[in-house]
Amino acid sequence: MTNRAGAEVDGARGVFAVDSTAPGAAPRGHDAFRLGWETQIGDDVFQLPAFSPDTTGDFRVKGKVAKVHGAAIADLHAASSTRTADAPGGDQDLVAMYVVQRGAWTLGGPPGRGDQTVSAGQFLVRHVGRLSAFETTAYLTAKFFVLPPGELKPLLGNRVITGPADSAEIRLLTAFTDMIHTTVADLGPAGVEAAHGALIELAKAVAKGRFDDVEPRLAPALTQAAKDLADRRLADPELSPAMLARELNVSVRTLHRAFAAVGEQVTAYIRHRRLQEARLALTAPSGRLSISELAAHWQFADSSHFTRTFKKHYGQTPTEYARSTRAASLSPNRHPPGHGPAESA
């Protein structure tokens, strides 16, 4: 079990991780999670309700939580089911968002409106005025966001917005929150402020069902979401800036502008990643494809074009690279070309 605290910046930032899924860790899992939340996130963001005693003894949860000003983002993987005690009560004024990849999260609704269940592959966002009961199934994988109500509450009103977790707006939001988790501990005050602003803008896009394509703070999130999608579709002959823009519900111009804002190009990223995958295939211990097969699989026009592009990038033809890699593998004191400690491609 781990519990890691990040440095504070005037109370604007906190981060902790907890893992009580290891054998023997569960009895302390609930206490570690609550301690991490209360010391690093704080009740001013979201007050954790009391959990039912029959779930605290088997609280097997792995997750990471980050605070960015008045917002908190949590990645949770729960091996055990969880359930709050009877309706917690207590006033709150926040916007909560749930994005469920596996399992289900059932939320207590306002009086007379019944419970709401967020199933796998769905998201839900709503304004919360009072603490309410909830329960989660075992083997839950989900993202949970607590957001300040200022700019979001007027957009939501009394509505509960639900939809597919793979919508363009949710893709952008989750890509950005992944970036926050990896960088927030190192951000200065200006970076925390910028991250908070972009997070709110992306949440507004979810509430409105559209992306504000003139909002420059969203360029990193859009770029990362496009990269994530491209990485999953590298062998797809339809992969292109137009396809990525269509899947992310933005214009091609907006996509190109977002990449330019971070100093990259869409087509260059796709080509670079395809070359990386082809290079890895050349060093596969078995089932090695021919040069023409590699060219076709990674969507190069022909083997000649693939060979020229590969040599320009790595300084060797694919055949030379494969030969030198095999030779290097026979010498324990040598690194194969492109695989040394300084390799950055």
Coordinates of C-alpha atoms in Angstrom, one line a residue:
M1 CA 0.0 0.0 0.0
T2 CA 1.4 3.4 -0.9
N3 CA 0.4 6.9 0.2
R4 CA 2.3 9.6 -1.6
A5 CA 1.8 13.3 -0.9
G6 CA 2.8 16.0 -3.4
A7 CA 4.1 19.4 -2.4
E8 CA 1.5 22.1 -1.6
V9 CA 1.3 25.4 -3.4
D10 CA -0.7 27.7 -1.1
G11 CA -3.2 24.9 -0.7
A12 CA -4.0 24.9 -4.4
R13 CA -2.5 21.5 -5.2
G14 CA -2.3 18.1 -3.6
V15 CA -1.8 14.6 -4.9
F16 CA -1.8 11.1 -3.3
A17 CA -2.0 7.5 -4.4
V18 CA -3.3 4.5 -2.6
D19 CA -3.2 0.8 -3.3
S20 CA -5.0 -1.6 -0.9
T21 CA -5.5 -4.4 -3.5
A22 CA -2.3 -6.3 -2.4
P23 CA -2.9 -9.3 -0.1
G24 CA -3.3 -8.1 3.5
A25 CA -3.6 -4.4 2.7
A26 CA -7.4 -4.2 2.6
P27 CA -8.0 -3.6 6.4
R28 CA -6.0 -0.4 6.2
G29 CA -7.2 0.6 2.7
H30 CA -10.1 2.7 3.8
D31 CA -8.1 4.5 6.4
A32 CA -5.3 5.3 4.0
F33 CA -7.7 6.5 1.3
R34 CA -9.5 8.8 3.8
L35 CA -6.3 10.1 5.3
G36 CA -4.9 10.9 1.8
W37 CA -8.1 12.7 0.8
E38 CA -8.5 14.7 4.0
T39 CA -4.8 15.8 4.1
Q40 CA -4.1 16.4 0.4
I41 CA -7.5 17.2 -1.1
G42 CA -9.5 18.6 1.8
D43 CA -13.1 18.8 2.8
D44 CA -13.3 22.2 1.1
V45 CA -13.3 20.4 -2.2
F46 CA -15.5 17.4 -1.3
Q47 CA -16.4 15.9 2.0
L48 CA -16.0 12.1 1.9
P49 CA -19.1 10.5 3.3
A50 CA -19.0 7.7 5.9
F51 CA -18.8 4.3 4.4
S52 CA -20.8 1.3 5.5
P53 CA -18.9 -0.8 8.0
D54 CA -19.5 -3.9 6.0
T55 CA -17.4 -2.4 3.2
T56 CA -14.6 -0.6 5.1
G57 CA -13.1 -3.9 6.3
D58 CA -12.6 -5.1 2.7
F59 CA -11.8 -1.8 1.0
R60 CA -9.6 -3.0 -1.9
V61 CA -9.1 0.1 -4.0
K62 CA -6.2 1.3 -6.1
G63 CA -6.2 4.9 -7.3
K64 CA -4.6 8.2 -7.6
V65 CA -6.2 11.6 -6.8
A66 CA -5.0 15.1 -7.6
K67 CA -6.3 18.5 -6.5
V68 CA -6.1 21.5 -8.7
H69 CA -7.4 24.6 -6.9
G70 CA -11.0 23.8 -6.1
A71 CA -11.2 20.7 -8.3
A72 CA -10.2 17.1 -7.7
I73 CA -9.7 14.3 -10.2
A74 CA -9.5 10.7 -9.2
D75 CA -8.7 7.5 -11.1
L76 CA -10.1 4.6 -9.2
H77 CA -9.9 0.8 -9.6
A78 CA -11.9 -1.0 -7.0
A79 CA -11.6 -4.8 -6.5
S80 CA -14.3 -4.7 -3.8
S81 CA -17.7 -3.2 -3.7
T82 CA -18.2 0.0 -1.7
R83 CA -21.3 1.5 -0.1
T84 CA -21.8 4.6 1.9
A85 CA -23.7 4.6 5.2
D86 CA -27.3 5.8 5.2
A87 CA -27.9 9.1 3.4
P88 CA -25.0 11.2 4.6
G89 CA -26.7 14.6 4.5
G90 CA -24.8 17.8 4.8
D91 CA -24.7 20.7 2.3
Q92 CA -22.3 20.7 -0.6
D93 CA -22.1 23.0 -3.6
L94 CA -20.2 21.4 -6.4
V95 CA -20.4 19.7 -9.8
A96 CA -19.6 16.0 -9.9
M97 CA -18.8 13.9 -12.9
Y98 CA -18.5 10.1 -13.2
V99 CA -16.9 8.3 -16.1
V100 CA -17.2 4.5 -15.8
Q101 CA -15.1 2.2 -17.8
R102 CA -16.0 -1.0 -16.0
G103 CA -18.6 -2.0 -13.4
A104 CA -21.3 0.4 -12.2
W105 CA -21.6 3.4 -9.9
T106 CA -25.1 4.0 -8.4
L107 CA -25.9 7.5 -7.0
G108 CA -28.6 8.5 -4.7
G109 CA -30.8 11.1 -6.4
P110 CA -32.6 14.1 -5.0
P111 CA -35.8 13.4 -3.0
G112 CA -38.5 11.9 -5.2
R113 CA -36.2 11.4 -8.2
G114 CA -34.8 7.9 -7.4
D115 CA -31.3 6.5 -7.8
Q116 CA -29.2 6.9 -10.9
T117 CA -26.8 4.2 -12.1
V118 CA -23.8 5.0 -14.3
S119 CA -23.0 1.8 -16.2
A120 CA -19.8 0.8 -17.9
G121 CA -19.1 2.9 -21.0
Q122 CA -21.2 5.8 -19.7
F123 CA -20.7 9.2 -18.0
L124 CA -22.9 11.3 -15.8
V125 CA -22.5 14.9 -14.7
R126 CA -24.7 16.8 -12.3
H127 CA -24.7 19.7 -9.8
V128 CA -24.7 18.4 -6.2
G129 CA -26.3 20.5 -3.4
R130 CA -26.2 17.9 -0.7
L131 CA -24.2 14.8 0.1
S132 CA -26.0 11.7 -1.1
A133 CA -25.5 8.0 -0.7
F134 CA -23.8 5.9 -3.4
E135 CA -22.5 2.4 -4.0
T136 CA -20.1 0.9 -6.5
T137 CA -19.8 -2.7 -7.8
A138 CA -16.8 -4.8 -7.4
Y139 CA -14.2 -4.5 -10.2
L140 CA -15.0 -0.9 -10.8
T141 CA -12.8 1.2 -13.1
A142 CA -13.8 4.8 -13.2
K143 CA -12.8 8.5 -13.2
F144 CA -14.4 10.8 -10.6
F145 CA -14.3 14.6 -10.9
V146 CA -15.2 17.2 -8.3
L147 CA -15.5 20.6 -9.9
P148 CA -16.3 24.1 -8.6
P149 CA -19.8 25.2 -9.5
G150 CA -19.1 28.8 -10.6
E151 CA -19.1 28.4 -14.4
L152 CA -20.7 25.0 -14.6
K153 CA -23.8 25.3 -12.4
P154 CA -25.5 27.8 -14.8
L155 CA -25.0 25.4 -17.7
L156 CA -26.4 22.5 -15.8
G157 CA -29.3 23.9 -13.8
N158 CA -31.2 20.9 -12.5
R159 CA -30.3 18.7 -15.4
V160 CA -28.4 15.5 -15.2
I161 CA -26.3 15.0 -18.3
T162 CA -25.4 11.5 -19.4
G163 CA -23.9 10.0 -22.5
P164 CA -21.2 7.6 -23.8
A165 CA -17.8 7.6 -22.2
D166 CA -16.2 7.6 -25.7
S167 CA -17.8 10.9 -26.8
A168 CA -15.4 13.4 -28.2
E169 CA -15.8 15.8 -25.2
I170 CA -15.1 13.0 -22.7
R171 CA -12.1 11.8 -24.6
L172 CA -10.6 15.3 -24.4
L173 CA -11.4 15.7 -20.8
T174 CA -9.9 12.3 -19.8
A175 CA -6.8 12.8 -21.9
F176 CA -6.2 16.1 -20.1
T177 CA -6.7 14.7 -16.6
D178 CA -4.2 12.0 -17.4
M179 CA -1.7 14.7 -18.2
I180 CA -2.6 16.5 -14.9
H181 CA -1.9 13.3 -12.9
T182 CA 1.6 13.1 -14.4
T183 CA 2.6 16.7 -14.1
V184 CA 0.7 18.4 -11.2
A185 CA 3.3 17.6 -8.5
D186 CA 5.9 19.6 -10.5
L187 CA 3.7 22.5 -11.6
G188 CA 4.3 26.0 -10.3
P189 CA 1.5 28.4 -9.4
A190 CA 1.0 29.6 -13.0
G191 CA 0.9 26.0 -14.2
V192 CA -1.7 25.1 -11.6
E193 CA -3.8 28.0 -12.6
A194 CA -3.6 27.1 -16.3
A195 CA -4.4 23.5 -15.6
H196 CA -7.5 24.5 -13.6
G197 CA -8.7 26.8 -16.3
A198 CA -8.3 24.2 -19.0
L199 CA -10.1 21.6 -16.8
I200 CA -13.1 23.9 -16.4
E201 CA -13.2 24.7 -20.1
L202 CA -13.2 20.9 -20.9
A203 CA -15.9 20.2 -18.4
K204 CA -18.0 23.0 -20.0
A205 CA -17.6 21.3 -23.3
V206 CA -19.1 18.2 -21.8
A207 CA -22.0 20.1 -20.4
K208 CA -22.6 21.9 -23.7
G209 CA -21.9 18.9 -25.9
R210 CA -19.4 20.7 -28.1
F211 CA -15.8 21.8 -28.0
D212 CA -14.9 25.5 -28.1
D213 CA -12.5 25.5 -31.0
V214 CA -11.1 29.0 -30.3
E215 CA -10.1 28.3 -26.7
P216 CA -6.3 28.1 -26.8
R217 CA -6.0 26.4 -23.3
L218 CA -7.6 23.3 -24.7
A219 CA -4.9 22.6 -27.4
P220 CA -2.8 20.3 -25.2
A221 CA -5.8 18.2 -24.3
L222 CA -7.0 18.0 -27.9
T223 CA -3.5 17.1 -29.1
Q224 CA -3.2 14.3 -26.5
A225 CA -6.6 12.9 -27.3
A226 CA -5.7 12.8 -31.0
K227 CA -2.5 11.0 -30.2
D228 CA -4.2 8.5 -28.1
L229 CA -6.7 7.8 -30.8
A230 CA -4.0 7.6 -33.5
D231 CA -1.9 5.2 -31.4
R232 CA -4.9 2.8 -31.4
R233 CA -5.5 3.1 -35.2
L234 CA -1.9 3.2 -36.6
A235 CA -2.5 0.2 -38.9
D236 CA -5.8 1.6 -40.1
P237 CA -5.6 2.8 -43.8
E238 CA -8.2 5.5 -43.0
L239 CA -6.1 7.1 -40.3
S240 CA -5.6 10.8 -41.2
P241 CA -6.1 14.3 -39.8
A242 CA -9.6 14.3 -41.2
M243 CA -10.5 11.0 -39.5
L244 CA -9.1 12.1 -36.2
A245 CA -10.9 15.5 -36.4
R246 CA -14.2 13.7 -37.2
E247 CA -13.8 11.3 -34.3
L248 CA -13.0 14.1 -31.9
N249 CA -15.8 16.3 -33.2
V250 CA -13.6 19.2 -34.3
S251 CA -12.6 20.7 -37.6
V252 CA -9.4 19.7 -39.4
R253 CA -8.2 23.2 -39.0
T254 CA -8.8 23.2 -35.3
L255 CA -6.8 19.9 -35.0
H256 CA -3.9 21.3 -37.0
R257 CA -4.0 24.5 -34.9
A258 CA -3.9 22.5 -31.7
F259 CA -0.8 20.5 -32.8
A260 CA 0.9 23.7 -34.0
A261 CA 0.3 25.2 -30.5
V262 CA 2.5 22.5 -29.0
G263 CA 5.1 22.6 -31.8
E264 CA 4.0 19.4 -33.7
Q265 CA 2.2 18.3 -36.9
V266 CA -0.5 15.7 -37.1
T267 CA 0.9 13.9 -40.1
A268 CA 4.4 13.9 -38.8
Y269 CA 3.2 12.3 -35.5
I270 CA 1.4 9.5 -37.4
R271 CA 4.4 8.9 -39.6
H272 CA 6.8 8.9 -36.7
R273 CA 4.7 6.4 -34.7
R274 CA 4.3 4.1 -37.6
L275 CA 8.1 4.1 -38.1
Q276 CA 8.5 3.3 -34.4
E277 CA 6.2 0.3 -34.7
A278 CA 7.9 -0.9 -37.9
R279 CA 11.3 -0.7 -36.2
L280 CA 10.0 -2.8 -33.3
A281 CA 8.6 -5.3 -35.7
L282 CA 12.1 -5.6 -37.4
T283 CA 13.6 -6.7 -34.0
A284 CA 10.9 -9.2 -33.2
P285 CA 12.5 -12.5 -32.2
S286 CA 10.1 -14.5 -34.4
G287 CA 7.5 -14.1 -37.1
R288 CA 9.5 -11.2 -38.7
L289 CA 7.7 -9.7 -41.7
S290 CA 9.3 -8.9 -45.0
I291 CA 10.1 -5.2 -45.9
S292 CA 7.2 -5.1 -48.3
E293 CA 4.8 -6.6 -45.7
L294 CA 5.9 -4.1 -43.1
A295 CA 5.4 -1.3 -45.6
A296 CA 1.9 -2.5 -46.4
H297 CA 0.9 -3.1 -42.8
W298 CA 2.0 0.4 -41.6
Q299 CA 0.4 2.1 -44.6
F300 CA 3.4 3.3 -46.6
A301 CA 2.9 3.7 -50.3
D302 CA 5.3 0.9 -51.2
S303 CA 8.5 -0.7 -49.9
S304 CA 10.7 1.9 -51.6
H305 CA 9.0 4.7 -49.9
F306 CA 9.1 2.9 -46.6
T307 CA 12.8 2.2 -47.0
R308 CA 13.6 5.9 -47.9
T309 CA 11.6 7.2 -44.9
F310 CA 13.1 4.7 -42.5
K311 CA 16.7 5.5 -43.5
K312 CA 16.0 9.3 -43.3
H313 CA 14.8 8.8 -39.7
Y314 CA 17.1 6.1 -38.4
G315 CA 20.2 6.5 -40.6
Q316 CA 19.9 2.9 -41.9
T317 CA 17.7 1.0 -44.3
P318 CA 15.3 -1.5 -42.6
T319 CA 17.4 -4.4 -43.9
E320 CA 20.6 -2.8 -42.5
Y321 CA 18.9 -2.1 -39.2
A322 CA 17.6 -5.6 -38.8
R323 CA 21.0 -7.1 -39.7
S324 CA 22.9 -4.8 -37.3
T325 CA 20.4 -5.5 -34.5
R326 CA 20.8 -9.2 -34.9
A327 CA 24.6 -8.8 -34.8
A328 CA 24.4 -6.6 -31.7
S329 CA 22.2 -9.1 -29.9
L330 CA 25.1 -11.6 -30.0
S331 CA 27.3 -9.1 -28.1
P332 CA 26.2 -8.4 -24.5
N333 CA 28.3 -5.2 -24.4
R334 CA 26.6 -3.5 -27.3
H335 CA 23.2 -1.8 -27.6
P336 CA 21.3 -2.5 -30.8
P337 CA 21.0 0.6 -33.0
G338 CA 18.2 2.9 -31.7
H339 CA 18.0 1.0 -28.5
G340 CA 20.8 2.5 -26.4
P341 CA 20.2 4.5 -23.2
A342 CA 20.1 7.8 -25.1
E343 CA 17.6 6.6 -27.7
S344 CA 14.7 9.1 -27.9
A345 CA 12.9 8.2 -31.1

